[in-house]
Amino acid sequence: MSWIPFKIGQPKKQIVPKTVERDFEREYGKLQQLEEQTKRLQKDMKKSTDADLAGVQAAMSKSAVKISLDLLSNPLCEQDQDFLNMVTALDTAMKRMDAFNQEKVNQIQKTVIEPLKKFGSVFPSLNMAVKRREQALQDYRRLQAKVEKYEEKEKTGPVLAKLYQAREELRPVREDFEAKNKQLLDEMPRFYGSRLDYFQPSFESLIRAQVVYYSEMHKIFGDLTQQLDQPGYSDEQRERENEARLSELRALSIVADD
Amino acid sequence: MADPGTDNPSSRSESPSQEGGGSEDKLLLHQRLAIRELIDTEDSYLHLLRLCASDIRSGLQQLPQGDLDILFSNINDIIQVSSRFLRGLQETASQEEEQVQLIGNLFLQFHEEFEQVYKVYCANYDQALLLVNAYRKEPELQQEIQGIIEAVVPQAGPSGLSFVLVIPLQRITKYPLLLQKILENTLPSASAYPVLQRATSALQDVNSNINEYKMRKEVASKYTKVEQLSLRERLARINTHTLSKKTTRLSHMLKQEAGLVPRTEDKEFDGLEERFQWVLLCVTELKSNMAAYLENLEAFLRFRPHECGVDIPGGPAEQYSSLARDLQHEVFMEFQRLEGLVWQPLCSLASVLVGPQNLIKKRQDKLLDFERVEEKLLEAGTITYEEEASRHTYQALNSLLVAELPQLNQLVMQWLGQIVRTFVALQKDLADQALQKAESSMAQLPHQHISEPDFRKLLEDTLDRTSGQLHSFRESLEKALPPTTQPLLPGSERQMQALLSRYGPEKLYQVTSSINGTGTLDLTLLRGQIVALLQNKDTKGNRSRWLVDTGGHRGYVPAGKLQQYHVVPSEKEPRGQVGLLEDSGLLTPEPTQVPVSAAPAVTQVVAAYPFVARSSYEVSLQAGQHVKILEAQDKKGNPEWSLVEVNGQRGYVPSSFLATIPSPAPWGWSLPS
């Protein structure tokens, strides 16, 4: 094996079989992709559910509350009992919805975002381990080359001694690399596969959170529409109604005609 | 009809010879005449109107349709009302005695309708006149129009179109006069008298109402729109007149502020205005809050967590993905109805309020003028025409606002309420649809039958467990694998064996990087050297300084530079040592039948490099020479030197110049295969 004349100048010998390397890269590639997906999902979830005003769900809820709040603070409420009743009912509904929204956000925080973060925290360790393997591989290559160099030389006493020495040095390094390689090749698929079990509960929780939230919303607004004595109009009816009211107002002289 | 020569024998024959009777008859005659006039003129009026609406209008087809609408306004409505009125009048003709009464009643019956139709026509009349004058400026067009008018209504004369168009105005103002005439010729004692009176005053009211209406309309259209003037235009508008107007207003206002001049308080108006301001505030706030809400909704919809889905086939992850997609595309798209059903109406509502706002502001200005004029009136007794006009403007504005603000406020609030209700209804629809989708998603989940609190507990437990798993993943990835064992220094094999037999394998440590001892008790060691641990702390209790035995010397070394030495026998080591190494349990020793040398030096050591001795303690080496190691360190315990025997001579040589070679060496330097 050591007598191929064109050895010098060739690229590094494949000391790691191609299949092994390919497997490794495939597994690692999948995990890199998973890492990215996890990061993105986490970021989006976070932005969506941040509890303060920067979070879009909270922002929407709070602006709904502001609608009813401002209506309630208008002096007209003192003069007009019907108006007061309407806006009070609306305000109550909005505030309750805001509270439920908060709850939903908290639940998602606990059951989706936290776990996502924990899952993501494995990746740095994984990447480190891959780096170390790479390092070991480099060392392995280096020492292997050294051994081969001595193997090619004329077998004199000193050469033999150095050869023995080099082989002694190579052995543990090779073992180290192989151990690292094996470990990663074992762990990576396992970790990748674990995501199935790991994430399912979170997604279940997400769905359930929606159910809880919307059923509350359904109840609250159902009650509210009953209270406000709202007939079930169709969209065309509503549009016609709006047109009619607009023309009624425009008929007044004090309203400018455009 | 009466014979001029005779003495009205018919009338004389009816009543006994009395002067009063004669005048009564005269009255009656005049009354009859007046009634006759009323009916006849109504007839011809109606006829003219009909000509106007049909023949003249169709004759003027070359004018644009919009113009024709302005010119003729609601003349058809007038025709309708008038023809019914005429029929009524003609019917009364048969009832001789009660005719007057009937006529009075007829007027009372019709006067509201008259007001309705005529006020529209009258308010529009000025615009029509503007058009007529515009046509006059174009000689050709004017001639055409004139021709048509003259053909249909010869009596129109040179004034042509304006003659024709003013007829309804003339008629409505004529009614009170005609009635007045009849009234004059009716005995106050007659039963019809009160009816007639009422009818007369009703028609007079109609006329003043029409005037008022017209004026209000004018004032409103003048001031409801704020003109978008450029700065230059604004500057151009400033002349002495406007300047003086504004300065007098300002000074009057200041006088009011200072208390020099009383402010006109109009509680009714103030109340209305206050309410209007609240209504305005309500609408404005609602509109801006709704805008913010819609913005936030849009931002919410921009996030699509389902799109960057983690690659997890099947199960809840997919469920969630499709649920989120459905919600986004179907349910929230539906919710966009908000735009047309809530937002647009709100915008219209807000724009409606601009006109009244301007009017109120203008009224405020005009009020100052008015007050000043009133003042002048009190002092001077007379006012100029212009001042009179400004007084009227204020009064018109004021009465217009007072008349219409209540209705405006009410209509706006009703609409606002409607919009809020629509908003609520849309939220409910959203909730219904979203809930339906979410529930159907949940129905496919594995734990759907579990109640929410139970699920949460279950989830918590699951997450704890999986978090533990993740933790162990991390640990396994992080932990340093069994450290690489470094090759032994040549010659230290024997030393290692000695330490091993003395202390046991657990106590053996290998130096990972060279140590330079600084203190008196610190050792200086080379990388790769084996030592045995005596104590894992020093006398002061410092755990990073360990007491070790090198086989010849004892001392302290930094703990960080040591790592546990796993005694890994090399493949070519004679199995004689295997027994001792079984404790490490790392290899299953292969029972090979390698000849075991009983001599302590189990491996051959050769010199790797030539060495020239520089003192009597040292001995020279030739490369390749076999040497026998007597001590792997010098008298001071320095491992850099080894005491060897070569060629019968003893001396020190550098340890690094030595190399161990496998034991099959006795068979000679055969080339390794």
Short mmCIF file of N, CA, C and O in Angstrom, two decimals, chain B residues 45 60 272 310 504 653:
data_model
loop_
_atom_site.label_atom_id
_atom_site.label_comp_id
_atom_site.label_asym_id
_atom_site.label_seq_id
_atom_site.Cartn_x
_atom_site.Cartn_y
_atom_site.Cartn_z
N TYR B 45 -102.21 79.78 -15.34
CA TYR B 45 -100.87 79.51 -14.76
C TYR B 45 -100.47 78.08 -15.03
O TYR B 45 -99.37 77.79 -15.49
N LEU B 60 -85.40 73.25 -25.98
CA LEU B 60 -84.04 73.67 -25.58
C LEU B 60 -83.10 72.49 -25.42
O LEU B 60 -82.14 72.56 -24.67
N LEU B 272 -76.45 73.35 22.27
CA LEU B 272 -76.36 72.55 21.05
C LEU B 272 -74.90 72.42 20.59
O LEU B 272 -74.48 71.36 20.16
N VAL B 310 -41.31 23.77 11.30
CA VAL B 310 -40.25 22.81 11.52
C VAL B 310 -40.65 21.52 10.81
O VAL B 310 -41.81 21.16 10.79
N GLY B 504 -0.96 1.27 42.02
CA GLY B 504 -2.22 0.84 41.39
C GLY B 504 -2.59 1.79 40.26
O GLY B 504 -2.16 2.93 40.21
N VAL B 653 22.87 10.24 29.03
CA VAL B 653 22.53 10.72 27.68
C VAL B 653 21.16 11.41 27.74
O VAL B 653 20.36 11.12 28.64
#
